[in-house]
Amino acid sequence: MKVIIVGLPLFAKQLQEGLSEYDLKNKYTFLNTYYNRLDKIKATFQIPRADCIFSINGTVISSGVFDLAFKKNVPVIMNWVGTDVLKAIKAFKSGVQKQHYIDKAIHFCEVDWIQEELKEIGINAQVVNFAAFDQSFELKEANSDKLHILSYIPEKRSDFYGIKTIINLANKFPEVEFTLAGTEGEDYLPLPKNLNALGWVNDMNSLYNDVHACIRYTDHDGLSSFILESMARGKQILYRNPFKYCAHCPTEDALEIEINSLLNQFKQGKSLINNEAAAFIKDEFSEGVIFGGLIDKITRIVEK
């Protein structure tokens, strides 16, 4: 079985590498059809000979990859991840969607709230995860003498990812240390003294070792890899979306309540290790569960 993986380059490449190491029987090829001109050319030759196209990102408007796959009767799996859903809903409401993308593709998503959003445009998606964690992390208290909270905010679309809320929280909790990875926050200077914006971080492992909790407060989200990685490391999670072993914080007021609770526990010397979250990731997101399940589903689609 030959599977071509396209879509968001970072995650598509990681999935291709993970599946290739896990499954030596089948062939998995990553093509960066977003940004790599050579890969776009390769796609025109390789797609007709593939058994399946797996895309980490969905769409209901024009895609050369999907058009070619449908023309050659190659099964297409669209794995919807977040902002792509918002774009699809907008296109659907404007009446510019390609209906056969909805009807002919097989649709996956990672979490139930994305599944419900997709139903609004007639897409019945299966909840299927592709992020696997087979590394066991040593769960130990953070290397910090202050309550330390981490968030990931990319340089672009920082507002969408909640940077203004993080800045507000830092101002309201001067005794808590906040760290941002991904952005240097230059558009929001001066930042509070207790908010450290690091920009791009190559080694997130050392950073995770220094923090007690992680915040994800985006305007819209799929099941964030940042959340799963934080859970795997046993961190307390403050998440705008409802998810197991995470504190559901749909508003800034809810975030403040949770931070106050964590701060009180920290001052009392209580452990802030989230053992339940780490155990959940170990049990439900291992390579055997995630990759094994994904390969089984792709095989069934190809053989159908």
PDB file of C-alpha atoms in Angstrom:
ATOM      1  CA  MET A   1       0.000   0.000   0.000  1.00  0.00           C
ATOM      2  CA  LYS A   2       1.347   3.412  -1.008  1.00  0.00           C
ATOM      3  CA  VAL A   3       0.045   6.401   0.937  1.00  0.00           C
ATOM      4  CA  ILE A   4       0.907   9.986   0.038  1.00  0.00           C
ATOM      5  CA  ILE A   5       0.692  12.400   2.948  1.00  0.00           C
ATOM      6  CA  VAL A   6       0.101  16.095   2.200  1.00  0.00           C
ATOM      7  CA  GLY A   7      -1.199  19.139   4.054  1.00  0.00           C
ATOM      8  CA  LEU A   8       0.343  21.162   6.882  1.00  0.00           C
ATOM      9  CA  PRO A   9       4.053  20.460   6.305  1.00  0.00           C
ATOM     10  CA  LEU A  10       5.253  20.193   9.917  1.00  0.00           C
ATOM     11  CA  PHE A  11       2.592  17.684  10.978  1.00  0.00           C
ATOM     12  CA  ALA A  12       2.473  15.854   7.638  1.00  0.00           C
ATOM     13  CA  LYS A  13       6.232  15.247   7.720  1.00  0.00           C
ATOM     14  CA  GLN A  14       6.102  14.086  11.350  1.00  0.00           C
ATOM     15  CA  LEU A  15       3.291  11.658  10.518  1.00  0.00           C
ATOM     16  CA  GLN A  16       5.121  10.286   7.482  1.00  0.00           C
ATOM     17  CA  GLU A  17       8.253   9.674   9.537  1.00  0.00           C
ATOM     18  CA  GLY A  18       6.300   8.106  12.380  1.00  0.00           C
ATOM     19  CA  LEU A  19       4.297   5.765  10.161  1.00  0.00           C
ATOM     20  CA  SER A  20       7.382   4.789   8.142  1.00  0.00           C
ATOM     21  CA  GLU A  21       9.245   3.757  11.292  1.00  0.00           C
ATOM     22  CA  TYR A  22       6.242   1.967  12.779  1.00  0.00           C
ATOM     23  CA  ASP A  23       5.020   0.170   9.644  1.00  0.00           C
ATOM     24  CA  LEU A  24       7.683  -1.334   7.382  1.00  0.00           C
ATOM     25  CA  LYS A  25       5.133  -3.148   5.256  1.00  0.00           C
ATOM     26  CA  ASN A  26       3.604  -0.124   3.549  1.00  0.00           C
ATOM     27  CA  LYS A  27       5.142   2.979   1.951  1.00  0.00           C
ATOM     28  CA  TYR A  28       4.398   6.494   3.210  1.00  0.00           C
ATOM     29  CA  THR A  29       5.539   9.507   1.202  1.00  0.00           C
ATOM     30  CA  PHE A  30       5.357  13.151   2.275  1.00  0.00           C
ATOM     31  CA  LEU A  31       4.914  15.776  -0.423  1.00  0.00           C
ATOM     32  CA  ASN A  32       5.013  19.442   0.511  1.00  0.00           C
ATOM     33  CA  THR A  33       2.501  20.563  -2.090  1.00  0.00           C
ATOM     34  CA  TYR A  34       2.015  23.866  -0.260  1.00  0.00           C
ATOM     35  CA  TYR A  35       5.458  25.389  -0.606  1.00  0.00           C
ATOM     36  CA  ASN A  36       7.804  23.075  -2.526  1.00  0.00           C
ATOM     37  CA  ARG A  37       7.709  23.450  -6.322  1.00  0.00           C
ATOM     38  CA  LEU A  38       9.506  20.144  -6.927  1.00  0.00           C
ATOM     39  CA  ASP A  39       7.047  18.280  -4.688  1.00  0.00           C
ATOM     40  CA  LYS A  40       4.177  19.806  -6.652  1.00  0.00           C
ATOM     41  CA  ILE A  41       5.660  18.334  -9.820  1.00  0.00           C
ATOM     42  CA  LYS A  42       6.229  14.974  -8.108  1.00  0.00           C
ATOM     43  CA  ALA A  43       2.586  14.958  -7.045  1.00  0.00           C
ATOM     44  CA  THR A  44       1.372  14.946 -10.652  1.00  0.00           C
ATOM     45  CA  PHE A  45       3.260  11.697 -11.268  1.00  0.00           C
ATOM     46  CA  GLN A  46       2.876   9.986  -7.903  1.00  0.00           C
ATOM     47  CA  ILE A  47      -0.785  10.650  -7.077  1.00  0.00           C
ATOM     48  CA  PRO A  48      -2.195   8.522  -9.942  1.00  0.00           C
ATOM     49  CA  ARG A  49      -0.080   5.566  -8.726  1.00  0.00           C
ATOM     50  CA  ALA A  50      -0.962   5.985  -5.042  1.00  0.00           C
ATOM     51  CA  ASP A  51      -3.448   3.877  -3.105  1.00  0.00           C
ATOM     52  CA  CYS A  52      -4.575   6.761  -0.903  1.00  0.00           C
ATOM     53  CA  ILE A  53      -4.039  10.479  -0.274  1.00  0.00           C
ATOM     54  CA  PHE A  54      -4.000  11.509   3.378  1.00  0.00           C
ATOM     55  CA  SER A  55      -4.219  15.244   3.972  1.00  0.00           C
ATOM     56  CA  ILE A  56      -3.646  16.949   7.314  1.00  0.00           C
ATOM     57  CA  ASN A  57      -5.976  19.816   6.466  1.00  0.00           C
ATOM     58  CA  GLY A  58      -9.340  19.786   4.776  1.00  0.00           C
ATOM     59  CA  THR A  59     -10.948  22.051   2.224  1.00  0.00           C
ATOM     60  CA  VAL A  60     -14.128  22.438   0.191  1.00  0.00           C
ATOM     61  CA  ILE A  61     -12.585  24.771  -2.375  1.00  0.00           C
ATOM     62  CA  SER A  62     -10.118  24.164  -5.175  1.00  0.00           C
ATOM     63  CA  SER A  63      -7.109  21.887  -4.582  1.00  0.00           C
ATOM     64  CA  GLY A  64      -4.956  20.575  -7.404  1.00  0.00           C
ATOM     65  CA  VAL A  65      -3.975  17.540  -5.323  1.00  0.00           C
ATOM     66  CA  PHE A  66      -7.570  16.568  -4.589  1.00  0.00           C
ATOM     67  CA  ASP A  67      -8.760  17.285  -8.132  1.00  0.00           C
ATOM     68  CA  LEU A  68      -6.127  14.950  -9.561  1.00  0.00           C
ATOM     69  CA  ALA A  69      -6.838  12.255  -6.973  1.00  0.00           C
ATOM     70  CA  PHE A  70     -10.575  12.330  -7.625  1.00  0.00           C
ATOM     71  CA  LYS A  71      -9.960  12.251 -11.406  1.00  0.00           C
ATOM     72  CA  LYS A  72      -7.796   9.136 -11.008  1.00  0.00           C
ATOM     73  CA  ASN A  73     -10.179   7.540  -8.477  1.00  0.00           C
ATOM     74  CA  VAL A  74      -7.588   7.603  -5.697  1.00  0.00           C
ATOM     75  CA  PRO A  75      -9.254   7.706  -2.244  1.00  0.00           C
ATOM     76  CA  VAL A  76      -8.826  11.014  -0.423  1.00  0.00           C
ATOM     77  CA  ILE A  77      -8.821  11.293   3.371  1.00  0.00           C
ATOM     78  CA  MET A  78      -9.177  14.827   4.688  1.00  0.00           C
ATOM     79  CA  ASN A  79      -8.115  15.137   8.316  1.00  0.00           C
ATOM     80  CA  TRP A  80      -9.648  18.410   9.540  1.00  0.00           C
ATOM     81  CA  VAL A  81      -7.615  20.188  12.216  1.00  0.00           C
ATOM     82  CA  GLY A  82      -9.023  23.622  13.101  1.00  0.00           C
ATOM     83  CA  THR A  83      -8.880  26.829  11.070  1.00  0.00           C
ATOM     84  CA  ASP A  84      -9.586  24.817   7.920  1.00  0.00           C
ATOM     85  CA  VAL A  85     -13.069  24.187   9.345  1.00  0.00           C
ATOM     86  CA  LEU A  86     -13.742  27.915   9.702  1.00  0.00           C
ATOM     87  CA  LYS A  87     -12.669  28.469   6.081  1.00  0.00           C
ATOM     88  CA  ALA A  88     -14.899  25.627   4.906  1.00  0.00           C
ATOM     89  CA  ILE A  89     -17.926  26.947   6.796  1.00  0.00           C
ATOM     90  CA  LYS A  90     -17.370  30.401   5.273  1.00  0.00           C
ATOM     91  CA  ALA A  91     -17.088  28.915   1.769  1.00  0.00           C
ATOM     92  CA  PHE A  92     -20.194  26.804   2.324  1.00  0.00           C
ATOM     93  CA  LYS A  93     -22.234  29.789   3.483  1.00  0.00           C
ATOM     94  CA  SER A  94     -21.044  31.720   0.429  1.00  0.00           C
ATOM     95  CA  GLY A  95     -22.093  28.863  -1.838  1.00  0.00           C
ATOM     96  CA  VAL A  96     -18.650  28.409  -3.407  1.00  0.00           C
ATOM     97  CA  GLN A  97     -17.915  24.931  -2.058  1.00  0.00           C
ATOM     98  CA  LYS A  98     -17.074  21.983  -4.298  1.00  0.00           C
ATOM     99  CA  GLN A  99     -19.787  19.581  -3.249  1.00  0.00           C
ATOM    100  CA  HIS A 100     -17.934  16.514  -4.521  1.00  0.00           C
ATOM    101  CA  TYR A 101     -15.131  17.301  -2.059  1.00  0.00           C
ATOM    102  CA  ILE A 102     -17.705  16.819   0.681  1.00  0.00           C
ATOM    103  CA  ASP A 103     -19.361  13.802  -0.886  1.00  0.00           C
ATOM    104  CA  LYS A 104     -16.385  11.856  -2.265  1.00  0.00           C
ATOM    105  CA  ALA A 105     -13.698  12.368   0.366  1.00  0.00           C
ATOM    106  CA  ILE A 106     -13.435  10.405   3.592  1.00  0.00           C
ATOM    107  CA  HIS A 107     -13.364  12.834   6.487  1.00  0.00           C
ATOM    108  CA  PHE A 108     -11.465  12.503   9.764  1.00  0.00           C
ATOM    109  CA  CYS A 109     -11.036  14.955  12.631  1.00  0.00           C
ATOM    110  CA  GLU A 110      -9.326  14.727  16.021  1.00  0.00           C
ATOM    111  CA  VAL A 111     -12.000  15.784  18.463  1.00  0.00           C
ATOM    112  CA  ASP A 112     -15.748  15.936  18.972  1.00  0.00           C
ATOM    113  CA  TRP A 113     -16.238  19.727  18.808  1.00  0.00           C
ATOM    114  CA  ILE A 114     -14.684  19.812  15.315  1.00  0.00           C
ATOM    115  CA  GLN A 115     -16.906  16.865  14.393  1.00  0.00           C
ATOM    116  CA  GLU A 116     -19.980  18.881  15.407  1.00  0.00           C
ATOM    117  CA  GLU A 117     -18.852  21.956  13.448  1.00  0.00           C
ATOM    118  CA  LEU A 118     -18.347  19.871  10.311  1.00  0.00           C
ATOM    119  CA  LYS A 119     -21.905  18.565  10.537  1.00  0.00           C
ATOM    120  CA  GLU A 120     -23.064  22.141   9.861  1.00  0.00           C
ATOM    121  CA  ILE A 121     -21.819  21.795   6.280  1.00  0.00           C
ATOM    122  CA  GLY A 122     -22.911  18.210   5.731  1.00  0.00           C
ATOM    123  CA  ILE A 123     -19.639  16.485   6.624  1.00  0.00           C
ATOM    124  CA  ASN A 124     -19.848  13.416   8.851  1.00  0.00           C
ATOM    125  CA  ALA A 125     -16.301  12.989  10.091  1.00  0.00           C
ATOM    126  CA  GLN A 126     -14.873  10.143  12.144  1.00  0.00           C
ATOM    127  CA  VAL A 127     -12.858  11.114  15.203  1.00  0.00           C
ATOM    128  CA  VAL A 128      -9.405   9.740  14.397  1.00  0.00           C
ATOM    129  CA  ASN A 129      -6.154  10.988  15.932  1.00  0.00           C
ATOM    130  CA  PHE A 130      -2.772  11.004  14.186  1.00  0.00           C
ATOM    131  CA  ALA A 131      -0.439  12.407  16.890  1.00  0.00           C
ATOM    132  CA  ALA A 132       1.363   9.594  18.735  1.00  0.00           C
ATOM    133  CA  PHE A 133       3.519   9.762  21.861  1.00  0.00           C
ATOM    134  CA  ASP A 134       5.659   6.732  22.553  1.00  0.00           C
ATOM    135  CA  GLN A 135       8.197   8.448  24.784  1.00  0.00           C
ATOM    136  CA  SER A 136       7.721   8.178  28.533  1.00  0.00           C
ATOM    137  CA  PHE A 137       8.605  11.414  30.287  1.00  0.00           C
ATOM    138  CA  GLU A 138       9.912  11.571  33.821  1.00  0.00           C
ATOM    139  CA  LEU A 139       7.260  13.375  35.826  1.00  0.00           C
ATOM    140  CA  LYS A 140       8.849  15.714  38.329  1.00  0.00           C
ATOM    141  CA  GLU A 141       8.165  19.090  39.860  1.00  0.00           C
ATOM    142  CA  ALA A 142       9.075  22.133  37.797  1.00  0.00           C
ATOM    143  CA  ASN A 143      12.444  23.823  38.229  1.00  0.00           C
ATOM    144  CA  SER A 144      10.986  27.136  39.380  1.00  0.00           C
ATOM    145  CA  ASP A 145      10.615  28.932  42.693  1.00  0.00           C
ATOM    146  CA  LYS A 146       7.512  30.690  41.329  1.00  0.00           C
ATOM    147  CA  LEU A 147       4.348  29.332  39.804  1.00  0.00           C
ATOM    148  CA  HIS A 148       5.386  29.174  36.157  1.00  0.00           C
ATOM    149  CA  ILE A 149       2.909  29.024  33.243  1.00  0.00           C
ATOM    150  CA  LEU A 150       3.708  28.412  29.571  1.00  0.00           C
ATOM    151  CA  SER A 151       1.754  29.213  26.411  1.00  0.00           C
ATOM    152  CA  TYR A 152       2.532  28.804  22.732  1.00  0.00           C
ATOM    153  CA  ILE A 153       1.789  31.895  20.616  1.00  0.00           C
ATOM    154  CA  PRO A 154       3.062  32.012  17.013  1.00  0.00           C
ATOM    155  CA  GLU A 155       4.500  35.251  15.657  1.00  0.00           C
ATOM    156  CA  LYS A 156       1.722  35.520  13.101  1.00  0.00           C
ATOM    157  CA  ARG A 157      -1.916  35.774  14.253  1.00  0.00           C
ATOM    158  CA  SER A 158      -0.888  36.319  17.867  1.00  0.00           C
ATOM    159  CA  ASP A 159      -4.272  37.881  18.667  1.00  0.00           C
ATOM    160  CA  PHE A 160      -6.024  34.741  17.394  1.00  0.00           C
ATOM    161  CA  TYR A 161      -3.867  32.654  19.737  1.00  0.00           C
ATOM    162  CA  GLY A 162      -4.757  34.758  22.766  1.00  0.00           C
ATOM    163  CA  ILE A 163      -1.691  36.885  23.452  1.00  0.00           C
ATOM    164  CA  LYS A 164      -3.768  39.786  24.792  1.00  0.00           C
ATOM    165  CA  THR A 165      -5.355  37.474  27.355  1.00  0.00           C
ATOM    166  CA  ILE A 166      -1.943  36.169  28.462  1.00  0.00           C
ATOM    167  CA  ILE A 167      -0.715  39.758  28.862  1.00  0.00           C
ATOM    168  CA  ASN A 168      -3.798  40.593  30.944  1.00  0.00           C
ATOM    169  CA  LEU A 169      -3.179  37.565  33.154  1.00  0.00           C
ATOM    170  CA  ALA A 170       0.457  38.507  33.658  1.00  0.00           C
ATOM    171  CA  ASN A 171      -0.615  41.978  34.790  1.00  0.00           C
ATOM    172  CA  LYS A 172      -3.197  40.529  37.186  1.00  0.00           C
ATOM    173  CA  PHE A 173      -0.806  37.928  38.656  1.00  0.00           C
ATOM    174  CA  PRO A 174       2.568  39.677  39.155  1.00  0.00           C
ATOM    175  CA  GLU A 175       3.815  36.862  41.416  1.00  0.00           C
ATOM    176  CA  VAL A 176       3.309  34.269  38.663  1.00  0.00           C
ATOM    177  CA  GLU A 177       5.918  33.806  35.951  1.00  0.00           C
ATOM    178  CA  PHE A 178       4.574  33.536  32.391  1.00  0.00           C
ATOM    179  CA  THR A 179       6.538  32.345  29.352  1.00  0.00           C
ATOM    180  CA  LEU A 180       5.578  32.503  25.688  1.00  0.00           C
ATOM    181  CA  ALA A 181       7.161  30.262  23.072  1.00  0.00           C
ATOM    182  CA  GLY A 182       6.815  31.085  19.390  1.00  0.00           C
ATOM    183  CA  THR A 183       6.707  34.878  19.572  1.00  0.00           C
ATOM    184  CA  GLU A 184       8.839  37.690  20.925  1.00  0.00           C
ATOM    185  CA  GLY A 185       5.730  39.831  21.348  1.00  0.00           C
ATOM    186  CA  GLU A 186       7.240  42.841  19.580  1.00  0.00           C
ATOM    187  CA  ASP A 187       3.835  44.207  18.577  1.00  0.00           C
ATOM    188  CA  TYR A 188       2.779  44.320  22.243  1.00  0.00           C
ATOM    189  CA  LEU A 189       5.716  46.049  23.916  1.00  0.00           C
ATOM    190  CA  PRO A 190       6.267  46.836  26.689  1.00  0.00           C
ATOM    191  CA  LEU A 191       5.406  43.420  28.043  1.00  0.00           C
ATOM    192  CA  PRO A 192       4.823  42.864  31.776  1.00  0.00           C
ATOM    193  CA  LYS A 193       8.057  42.167  33.679  1.00  0.00           C
ATOM    194  CA  ASN A 194       6.822  38.685  34.600  1.00  0.00           C
ATOM    195  CA  LEU A 195       6.102  37.744  30.957  1.00  0.00           C
ATOM    196  CA  ASN A 196       9.042  36.344  28.991  1.00  0.00           C
ATOM    197  CA  ALA A 197       8.485  36.035  25.224  1.00  0.00           C
ATOM    198  CA  LEU A 198      11.185  33.730  23.838  1.00  0.00           C
ATOM    199  CA  GLY A 199      10.382  33.588  20.147  1.00  0.00           C
ATOM    200  CA  TRP A 200      10.962  30.292  18.358  1.00  0.00           C
ATOM    201  CA  VAL A 201      12.213  27.568  20.736  1.00  0.00           C
ATOM    202  CA  ASN A 202      14.170  24.620  19.332  1.00  0.00           C
ATOM    203  CA  ASP A 203      14.292  22.602  22.553  1.00  0.00           C
ATOM    204  CA  MET A 204      10.847  22.583  24.138  1.00  0.00           C
ATOM    205  CA  ASN A 205      11.795  19.728  26.500  1.00  0.00           C
ATOM    206  CA  SER A 206      13.976  21.918  28.711  1.00  0.00           C
ATOM    207  CA  LEU A 207      11.276  24.580  28.721  1.00  0.00           C
ATOM    208  CA  TYR A 208       8.596  22.105  29.815  1.00  0.00           C
ATOM    209  CA  ASN A 209      10.819  21.105  32.733  1.00  0.00           C
ATOM    210  CA  ASP A 210      10.620  24.661  34.090  1.00  0.00           C
ATOM    211  CA  VAL A 211       6.828  25.111  34.057  1.00  0.00           C
ATOM    212  CA  HIS A 212       3.949  23.887  36.207  1.00  0.00           C
ATOM    213  CA  ALA A 213       1.060  24.625  33.859  1.00  0.00           C
ATOM    214  CA  CYS A 214       0.198  25.386  30.231  1.00  0.00           C
ATOM    215  CA  ILE A 215      -2.480  27.639  28.748  1.00  0.00           C
ATOM    216  CA  ARG A 216      -4.157  27.307  25.355  1.00  0.00           C
ATOM    217  CA  TYR A 217      -6.610  30.129  24.711  1.00  0.00           C
ATOM    218  CA  THR A 218      -7.173  30.422  20.957  1.00  0.00           C
ATOM    219  CA  ASP A 219     -10.236  31.898  19.269  1.00  0.00           C
ATOM    220  CA  HIS A 220     -10.798  28.513  17.592  1.00  0.00           C
ATOM    221  CA  ASP A 221      -8.952  25.221  17.884  1.00  0.00           C
ATOM    222  CA  GLY A 222      -8.718  21.608  16.923  1.00  0.00           C
ATOM    223  CA  LEU A 223      -7.097  19.206  19.356  1.00  0.00           C
ATOM    224  CA  SER A 224      -3.829  21.069  19.850  1.00  0.00           C
ATOM    225  CA  SER A 225      -0.518  19.195  19.733  1.00  0.00           C
ATOM    226  CA  PHE A 226       0.695  21.658  22.361  1.00  0.00           C
ATOM    227  CA  ILE A 227      -2.038  20.385  24.680  1.00  0.00           C
ATOM    228  CA  LEU A 228      -1.192  16.729  24.056  1.00  0.00           C
ATOM    229  CA  GLU A 229       2.534  17.345  24.541  1.00  0.00           C
ATOM    230  CA  SER A 230       1.850  19.228  27.779  1.00  0.00           C
ATOM    231  CA  MET A 231      -0.383  16.442  29.054  1.00  0.00           C
ATOM    232  CA  ALA A 232       2.240  13.814  28.215  1.00  0.00           C
ATOM    233  CA  ARG A 233       4.651  15.704  30.480  1.00  0.00           C
ATOM    234  CA  GLY A 234       2.166  15.828  33.345  1.00  0.00           C
ATOM    235  CA  LYS A 235       1.464  19.550  33.279  1.00  0.00           C
ATOM    236  CA  GLN A 236      -1.657  21.241  34.569  1.00  0.00           C
ATOM    237  CA  ILE A 237      -3.661  22.331  31.530  1.00  0.00           C
ATOM    238  CA  LEU A 238      -5.878  25.409  31.231  1.00  0.00           C
ATOM    239  CA  TYR A 239      -7.742  24.958  27.951  1.00  0.00           C
ATOM    240  CA  ARG A 240     -10.437  27.013  26.283  1.00  0.00           C
ATOM    241  CA  ASN A 241     -11.984  23.803  24.945  1.00  0.00           C
ATOM    242  CA  PRO A 242     -13.334  20.948  27.070  1.00  0.00           C
ATOM    243  CA  PHE A 243     -10.960  17.975  27.150  1.00  0.00           C
ATOM    244  CA  LYS A 244     -10.147  15.191  29.567  1.00  0.00           C
ATOM    245  CA  TYR A 245      -7.864  16.049  32.494  1.00  0.00           C
ATOM    246  CA  CYS A 246      -7.743  19.706  31.453  1.00  0.00           C
ATOM    247  CA  ALA A 247      -9.325  22.615  33.325  1.00  0.00           C
ATOM    248  CA  HIS A 248     -12.005  23.977  31.004  1.00  0.00           C
ATOM    249  CA  CYS A 249     -11.497  27.751  30.804  1.00  0.00           C
ATOM    250  CA  PRO A 250     -13.859  29.216  28.189  1.00  0.00           C
ATOM    251  CA  THR A 251     -13.439  32.768  29.525  1.00  0.00           C
ATOM    252  CA  GLU A 252     -10.698  34.948  30.957  1.00  0.00           C
ATOM    253  CA  ASP A 253     -12.531  34.932  34.299  1.00  0.00           C
ATOM    254  CA  ALA A 254     -12.334  31.133  34.327  1.00  0.00           C
ATOM    255  CA  LEU A 255      -8.593  31.333  33.666  1.00  0.00           C
ATOM    256  CA  GLU A 256      -8.171  33.668  36.631  1.00  0.00           C
ATOM    257  CA  ILE A 257     -10.056  31.263  38.906  1.00  0.00           C
ATOM    258  CA  GLU A 258      -7.864  28.341  37.851  1.00  0.00           C
ATOM    259  CA  ILE A 259      -4.633  30.316  38.210  1.00  0.00           C
ATOM    260  CA  ASN A 260      -5.692  31.400  41.709  1.00  0.00           C
ATOM    261  CA  SER A 261      -6.323  27.752  42.567  1.00  0.00           C
ATOM    262  CA  LEU A 262      -2.919  26.675  41.214  1.00  0.00           C
ATOM    263  CA  LEU A 263      -1.228  29.548  43.040  1.00  0.00           C
ATOM    264  CA  ASN A 264      -2.797  28.533  46.349  1.00  0.00           C
ATOM    265  CA  GLN A 265      -1.723  24.920  45.859  1.00  0.00           C
ATOM    266  CA  PHE A 266       1.777  26.048  44.957  1.00  0.00           C
ATOM    267  CA  LYS A 267       2.067  28.219  48.080  1.00  0.00           C
ATOM    268  CA  GLN A 268       0.929  25.267  50.185  1.00  0.00           C
ATOM    269  CA  GLY A 269       3.681  23.115  48.710  1.00  0.00           C
ATOM    270  CA  LYS A 270       1.302  20.709  46.991  1.00  0.00           C
ATOM    271  CA  SER A 271       2.366  18.735  43.955  1.00  0.00           C
ATOM    272  CA  LEU A 272       1.121  20.175  40.654  1.00  0.00           C
ATOM    273  CA  ILE A 273       2.009  17.144  38.575  1.00  0.00           C
ATOM    274  CA  ASN A 274      -0.962  16.072  36.453  1.00  0.00           C
ATOM    275  CA  ASN A 275      -0.489  12.309  36.693  1.00  0.00           C
ATOM    276  CA  GLU A 276      -3.922  11.551  35.246  1.00  0.00           C
ATOM    277  CA  ALA A 277      -3.190  13.515  32.059  1.00  0.00           C
ATOM    278  CA  ALA A 278       0.164  11.791  31.565  1.00  0.00           C
ATOM    279  CA  ALA A 279      -1.386   8.345  32.083  1.00  0.00           C
ATOM    280  CA  PHE A 280      -4.180   9.171  29.624  1.00  0.00           C
ATOM    281  CA  ILE A 281      -1.700  10.104  26.884  1.00  0.00           C
ATOM    282  CA  LYS A 282       0.401   7.018  27.577  1.00  0.00           C
ATOM    283  CA  ASP A 283      -2.649   4.742  27.324  1.00  0.00           C
ATOM    284  CA  GLU A 284      -4.616   6.402  24.520  1.00  0.00           C
ATOM    285  CA  PHE A 285      -1.970   8.085  22.349  1.00  0.00           C
ATOM    286  CA  SER A 286       0.776   5.461  22.121  1.00  0.00           C
ATOM    287  CA  GLU A 287       2.109   4.538  18.677  1.00  0.00           C
ATOM    288  CA  GLY A 288       0.340   1.204  18.876  1.00  0.00           C
ATOM    289  CA  VAL A 289      -3.029   2.823  19.514  1.00  0.00           C
ATOM    290  CA  ILE A 290      -2.687   5.811  17.168  1.00  0.00           C
ATOM    291  CA  PHE A 291      -0.596   4.464  14.284  1.00  0.00           C
ATOM    292  CA  GLY A 292      -2.064   0.980  14.506  1.00  0.00           C
ATOM    293  CA  GLY A 293      -5.604   2.332  14.427  1.00  0.00           C
ATOM    294  CA  LEU A 294      -4.844   4.784  11.624  1.00  0.00           C
ATOM    295  CA  ILE A 295      -3.205   2.139   9.429  1.00  0.00           C
ATOM    296  CA  ASP A 296      -6.184  -0.151   9.962  1.00  0.00           C
ATOM    297  CA  LYS A 297      -8.625   2.553   8.871  1.00  0.00           C
ATOM    298  CA  ILE A 298      -6.570   3.522   5.818  1.00  0.00           C
ATOM    299  CA  THR A 299      -6.251  -0.148   4.805  1.00  0.00           C
ATOM    300  CA  ARG A 300     -10.002  -0.640   5.040  1.00  0.00           C
ATOM    301  CA  ILE A 301     -10.598   2.424   2.867  1.00  0.00           C
ATOM    302  CA  VAL A 302      -8.098   1.274   0.246  1.00  0.00           C
ATOM    303  CA  GLU A 303      -9.499  -2.264   0.132  1.00  0.00           C
ATOM    304  CA  LYS A 304     -13.130  -1.166   0.039  1.00  0.00           C
TER     305      LYS A 304
END
